[in-house]
Amino acid sequence: MSFSRSEAGHKTSMAGGLRARLLRFGALPVVLVICIVVFQMGNPRFLSSANTINMMQQGVFLMLIAFGQMLVLLSGGFDLSVGAVVALTSIVSAQAMVAVSNAYPDSQWLPIAAGFGAMLATGVVAGLINGFGVAVLKVNAFIVTLATASIFKGVTLVISQGLQVSGLPRDFVYGIGSGRFLGVPMSVWLALPVLVLIYLLVHHMRFGRYIYAIGANVRSAVVAGVDIRFYLIASYVLCATVTAFSGWLLTARVSSGEPLLGGEFPLNSIAAAVIGGCSLRGGEGRVFGVFLGVIFITVLANGMDLLRIGSNYQMIVLGIVLVGAVVLDRYRSGSGSGSGSARR
Amino acid sequence: MSEAAKARSEGEVFASLSGVSKFYGSYAALKDVSLTLRRGEVHMLLGENGAGKSTLVSLLTGANRPDEGEVTLLGRRVEGLTPAYAREAGVNAVLQDFALAPTMTVAENYALGREETWGGLLSTRTMREQAVAAMAAIGVALDPDLRVDRLSRAEQQLLEIVRALGGKPGALILDEPTATLSHDESERLFAAVLKLRAEGWAILYISHRMEEIRRLGDVVTILRDGRLTGHHRLSEVTNEKMVAEMVGRDMGHFYPDIMPRPGNVAFETRALKAGGRLKDASLNARYGEIVGIGGLVGCGKAEVARAAFGLVPVDGGSVWLDGAEVTGVGPRAMLARGFIYLPQDRRGEALALNRSIAENITMEVIGRSGGLGLLAYSKLSSIVSDLVRRLNISPAQPDKQVQELSGGNQQKVVLGRALSLPRKVYVFDEPTSGIDVAARRDFYDQLSALVANGAAILLISSDLQELVHLSHRVYVMQEGVCVAHLQGEAITEDAVVSHAFGAAA
């Protein structure tokens, strides 16, 4: 008798824990598993090691950008300029690499270092401009980054004259772009420390607490003595820099500087973050959720490719999924506050 | 109303709840509670935060439906009451969550949902006139063309009340209406309530303030933990009995006697001028004492602290801390120097609502540890669990989102942040507005401990009794100017009120 009772109690607490975890990440893990099962049934090659590595290669760029986007979303903003930053980085870093390798034809690593430096500078400057607009001029992030997206795009086209930049260093294209280590693409290895750093920043460092606080209620953060301006600018700088890094890796992948690279990233990165549980009102979301969100979008795109669903249809599906995720998010937060008001 | 009609309507049941229960999972927000609202009667509802008052109100307004028991409106049993039906039947409610459209004007808000039209077009002028007339009826004079987000919180509250009165006559539910009102505004509200009672309205009035309960109430219903613990005619019950039924124990003397141990001057403002509203305030607070600032809403008493802390730009004068000038250094620098200001608007200004208790409490602590800013979780959680226990925060779950807590417990979280680091000067802006008796008492005990430890306390309060009983000195503000400084025996409610109105010479 007593045995069965404790058994039942254990079960309900386990169910409660599961429910809490589901509420935390929404229905995403479940939907993700369903997608994987469906795609696997549709095409047995889906979960093959070749395709899995392929998905890692495809997803790593979005993963970096979505992590950056998350920082800005947590602080209560947006960054619509991530696509333009990718293109700008691609051109600037490619031109730097080509220029340095023309000057020092014997060195393979010097041009790559120059490209890396140009990438960092592009990201930091772009982020400072966005952060300045949001934190100092106090213009809505939507407008600021929409405007800077246009500016960065214009600058990209002016300095590239709309042309590709080719002649990148061999080691850049074949080492970073398509190289592998232990079977895993080089760009994934390079992205990994950045992703870990962002995880630490968000969940284990003061920085994360402060951007959550700013996003949740900027006035209460002021009253608690948080340096709003510094942390807002820092989140935009980090977002743009991570985005630039992603753009640099993507440039290696496509083996040339491309002025039209990355147009899909603003939508996809926000979609991944929101699907992963970030609130558009700020102050809510977790790294693991965004991680799952990016995997979901990558799996969806890759799986539909394998099922020979055209990219035009994929755009339609992504749009529907995004709206669905936002509605789910509202249901989730609605149920949370509902139980709260019940207790009052 | 004729005498006959009055006799008929008086005592007639307008609405009743019988044996209602409301469950959330296994948690009973209300259990077997009955309540009868009669016309021409002011029914006070008393209970701590979390006692089930708001849930009870939600059953009457149709926002929630009971899991057990019956709701009767106008003599008819109603299953599945909806907000629209309730409003149609004449249930008008002014709840604590503001329900105004911030970007619309006073007049537009007044007419919202019952716009006057002429051939499909809005009759703007009629609605504007109606709004002005309705406000004038209870002595409120707001600019009908002003946007609501430009109004103070008290003014918004008044507008909500005016709006509720413009609905179909029947019942009026007021949830702590005076929490944000000044003395003067409260008086006008009381007059309006008594007038409605005379006109045969049924009034349900939630309040924590004994003075109001005594002045307005005919009957009182007391809830504790979702259960009915008392129902009396106010003429037949003592305050002590009501409080005991509300908190389940004897509260003893309500305001603690806090002994001042005045030391050096900790904080001082000299001819401070700020934000348009504050014109001239010179005042100081010494270590080891509580200094009160009183005055009407809009007199600038909060601005003194807000300007000193750096939330409002200073236009003139100076601010001093420990003999050093700190004018305009900003919140971060003020906090670093041991000066903390706790705003009145908890939800809007003091808390990150969708973050946890722990994160809210440790918001400042994490900024004080050096290094890379890596969070020392074990140290943080011991700070949090210590404060949660000391302040009796309930539920005692540090991971709980602050928005799920009751008002009193939210206030304790704010206080938790204040106590998370040692400070020299604490400024509390309306610290007990909207919190229940037990939470108040807990807060006063904390105040007492802070004073004993030698801190300087500034207490900005519209609650006259609180101000008068706790403060060792009181400054009174009137229209942006600090007009009086009361000490010792001179600190009385009458003195504060007369200086606040400018009646005293």
PDB file of N, CA, C and O in Angstrom, chain A residues 50-75:
ATOM      1  N   ALA A  50      27.520  11.300 -43.126  1.00  0.00           N
ATOM      2  CA  ALA A  50      27.862  12.318 -44.115  1.00  0.00           C
ATOM      3  C   ALA A  50      26.888  13.483 -44.038  1.00  0.00           C
ATOM      4  O   ALA A  50      27.286  14.655 -44.029  1.00  0.00           O
ATOM      5  N   ASN A  51      25.592  13.171 -43.943  1.00  0.00           N
ATOM      6  CA  ASN A  51      24.608  14.250 -43.916  1.00  0.00           C
ATOM      7  C   ASN A  51      24.620  14.999 -42.586  1.00  0.00           C
ATOM      8  O   ASN A  51      24.365  16.200 -42.532  1.00  0.00           O
ATOM      9  N   THR A  52      24.929  14.276 -41.496  1.00  0.00           N
ATOM     10  CA  THR A  52      24.996  14.940 -40.195  1.00  0.00           C
ATOM     11  C   THR A  52      26.112  15.988 -40.207  1.00  0.00           C
ATOM     12  O   THR A  52      25.928  17.133 -39.767  1.00  0.00           O
ATOM     13  N   ILE A  53      27.257  15.582 -40.752  1.00  0.00           N
ATOM     14  CA  ILE A  53      28.365  16.531 -40.845  1.00  0.00           C
ATOM     15  C   ILE A  53      28.007  17.677 -41.777  1.00  0.00           C
ATOM     16  O   ILE A  53      28.303  18.843 -41.507  1.00  0.00           O
ATOM     17  N   ASN A  54      27.294  17.350 -42.816  1.00  0.00           N
ATOM     18  CA  ASN A  54      26.810  18.362 -43.744  1.00  0.00           C
ATOM     19  C   ASN A  54      25.938  19.391 -43.025  1.00  0.00           C
ATOM     20  O   ASN A  54      26.071  20.597 -43.217  1.00  0.00           O
ATOM     21  N   MET A  55      25.054  18.881 -42.143  1.00  0.00           N
ATOM     22  CA  MET A  55      24.176  19.794 -41.405  1.00  0.00           C
ATOM     23  C   MET A  55      24.980  20.671 -40.454  1.00  0.00           C
ATOM     24  O   MET A  55      24.670  21.846 -40.269  1.00  0.00           O
ATOM     25  N   MET A  56      26.013  20.076 -39.821  1.00  0.00           N
ATOM     26  CA  MET A  56      26.855  20.894 -38.939  1.00  0.00           C
ATOM     27  C   MET A  56      27.490  22.026 -39.728  1.00  0.00           C
ATOM     28  O   MET A  56      27.537  23.176 -39.289  1.00  0.00           O
ATOM     29  N   GLN A  57      27.973  21.686 -40.901  1.00  0.00           N
ATOM     30  CA  GLN A  57      28.611  22.688 -41.753  1.00  0.00           C
ATOM     31  C   GLN A  57      27.623  23.778 -42.164  1.00  0.00           C
ATOM     32  O   GLN A  57      27.924  24.958 -42.116  1.00  0.00           O
ATOM     33  N   GLN A  58      26.393  23.336 -42.486  1.00  0.00           N
ATOM     34  CA  GLN A  58      25.384  24.320 -42.903  1.00  0.00           C
ATOM     35  C   GLN A  58      24.928  25.184 -41.738  1.00  0.00           C
ATOM     36  O   GLN A  58      24.632  26.366 -41.897  1.00  0.00           O
ATOM     37  N   GLY A  59      24.848  24.561 -40.557  1.00  0.00           N
ATOM     38  CA  GLY A  59      24.216  25.252 -39.427  1.00  0.00           C
ATOM     39  C   GLY A  59      25.141  26.134 -38.628  1.00  0.00           C
ATOM     40  O   GLY A  59      24.685  27.015 -37.897  1.00  0.00           O
ATOM     41  N   VAL A  60      26.443  25.934 -38.767  1.00  0.00           N
ATOM     42  CA  VAL A  60      27.354  26.631 -37.852  1.00  0.00           C
ATOM     43  C   VAL A  60      27.317  28.150 -38.018  1.00  0.00           C
ATOM     44  O   VAL A  60      27.425  28.893 -37.049  1.00  0.00           O
ATOM     45  N   PHE A  61      27.086  28.615 -39.238  1.00  0.00           N
ATOM     46  CA  PHE A  61      27.053  30.067 -39.465  1.00  0.00           C
ATOM     47  C   PHE A  61      25.861  30.697 -38.765  1.00  0.00           C
ATOM     48  O   PHE A  61      25.974  31.708 -38.081  1.00  0.00           O
ATOM     49  N   LEU A  62      24.704  30.039 -38.939  1.00  0.00           N
ATOM     50  CA  LEU A  62      23.503  30.548 -38.273  1.00  0.00           C
ATOM     51  C   LEU A  62      23.643  30.426 -36.758  1.00  0.00           C
ATOM     52  O   LEU A  62      23.182  31.281 -36.007  1.00  0.00           O
ATOM     53  N   MET A  63      24.306  29.351 -36.314  1.00  0.00           N
ATOM     54  CA  MET A  63      24.469  29.153 -34.875  1.00  0.00           C
ATOM     55  C   MET A  63      25.179  30.354 -34.257  1.00  0.00           C
ATOM     56  O   MET A  63      24.741  30.907 -33.252  1.00  0.00           O
ATOM     57  N   LEU A  64      26.283  30.759 -34.875  1.00  0.00           N
ATOM     58  CA  LEU A  64      27.032  31.912 -34.343  1.00  0.00           C
ATOM     59  C   LEU A  64      26.159  33.170 -34.339  1.00  0.00           C
ATOM     60  O   LEU A  64      26.076  33.883 -33.343  1.00  0.00           O
ATOM     61  N   ILE A  65      25.516  33.426 -35.463  1.00  0.00           N
ATOM     62  CA  ILE A  65      24.751  34.673 -35.578  1.00  0.00           C
ATOM     63  C   ILE A  65      23.561  34.668 -34.623  1.00  0.00           C
ATOM     64  O   ILE A  65      23.251  35.664 -33.975  1.00  0.00           O
ATOM     65  N   ALA A  66      22.910  33.502 -34.489  1.00  0.00           N
ATOM     66  CA  ALA A  66      21.753  33.428 -33.588  1.00  0.00           C
ATOM     67  C   ALA A  66      22.193  33.637 -32.143  1.00  0.00           C
ATOM     68  O   ALA A  66      21.469  34.234 -31.341  1.00  0.00           O
ATOM     69  N   PHE A  67      23.376  33.153 -31.796  1.00  0.00           N
ATOM     70  CA  PHE A  67      23.882  33.396 -30.437  1.00  0.00           C
ATOM     71  C   PHE A  67      24.101  34.897 -30.209  1.00  0.00           C
ATOM     72  O   PHE A  67      23.811  35.427 -29.145  1.00  0.00           O
ATOM     73  N   GLY A  68      24.634  35.550 -31.236  1.00  0.00           N
ATOM     74  CA  GLY A  68      24.804  37.000 -31.123  1.00  0.00           C
ATOM     75  C   GLY A  68      23.463  37.701 -31.031  1.00  0.00           C
ATOM     76  O   GLY A  68      23.239  38.575 -30.187  1.00  0.00           O
ATOM     77  N   GLN A  69      22.556  37.282 -31.902  1.00  0.00           N
ATOM     78  CA  GLN A  69      21.215  37.873 -31.914  1.00  0.00           C
ATOM     79  C   GLN A  69      20.538  37.713 -30.551  1.00  0.00           C
ATOM     80  O   GLN A  69      19.842  38.604 -30.063  1.00  0.00           O
ATOM     81  N   MET A  70      20.769  36.560 -29.937  1.00  0.00           N
ATOM     82  CA  MET A  70      20.180  36.285 -28.621  1.00  0.00           C
ATOM     83  C   MET A  70      20.611  37.344 -27.603  1.00  0.00           C
ATOM     84  O   MET A  70      19.791  37.821 -26.816  1.00  0.00           O
ATOM     85  N   LEU A  71      21.886  37.716 -27.620  1.00  0.00           N
ATOM     86  CA  LEU A  71      22.371  38.710 -26.656  1.00  0.00           C
ATOM     87  C   LEU A  71      21.576  40.000 -26.780  1.00  0.00           C
ATOM     88  O   LEU A  71      21.180  40.617 -25.789  1.00  0.00           O
ATOM     89  N   VAL A  72      21.346  40.393 -28.038  1.00  0.00           N
ATOM     90  CA  VAL A  72      20.629  41.635 -28.273  1.00  0.00           C
ATOM     91  C   VAL A  72      19.148  41.486 -27.901  1.00  0.00           C
ATOM     92  O   VAL A  72      18.549  42.367 -27.293  1.00  0.00           O
ATOM     93  N   LEU A  73      18.573  40.334 -28.232  1.00  0.00           N
ATOM     94  CA  LEU A  73      17.168  40.092 -27.884  1.00  0.00           C
ATOM     95  C   LEU A  73      16.984  40.097 -26.365  1.00  0.00           C
ATOM     96  O   LEU A  73      16.018  40.651 -25.850  1.00  0.00           O
ATOM     97  N   LEU A  74      17.905  39.487 -25.636  1.00  0.00           N
ATOM     98  CA  LEU A  74      17.790  39.444 -24.176  1.00  0.00           C
ATOM     99  C   LEU A  74      17.782  40.847 -23.594  1.00  0.00           C
ATOM    100  O   LEU A  74      17.085  41.130 -22.627  1.00  0.00           O
ATOM    101  N   SER A  75      18.569  41.741 -24.203  1.00  0.00           N
ATOM    102  CA  SER A  75      18.634  43.100 -23.683  1.00  0.00           C
ATOM    103  C   SER A  75      17.435  43.930 -24.136  1.00  0.00           C
ATOM    104  O   SER A  75      17.371  45.121 -23.855  1.00  0.00           O
TER     105      SER A  75
END
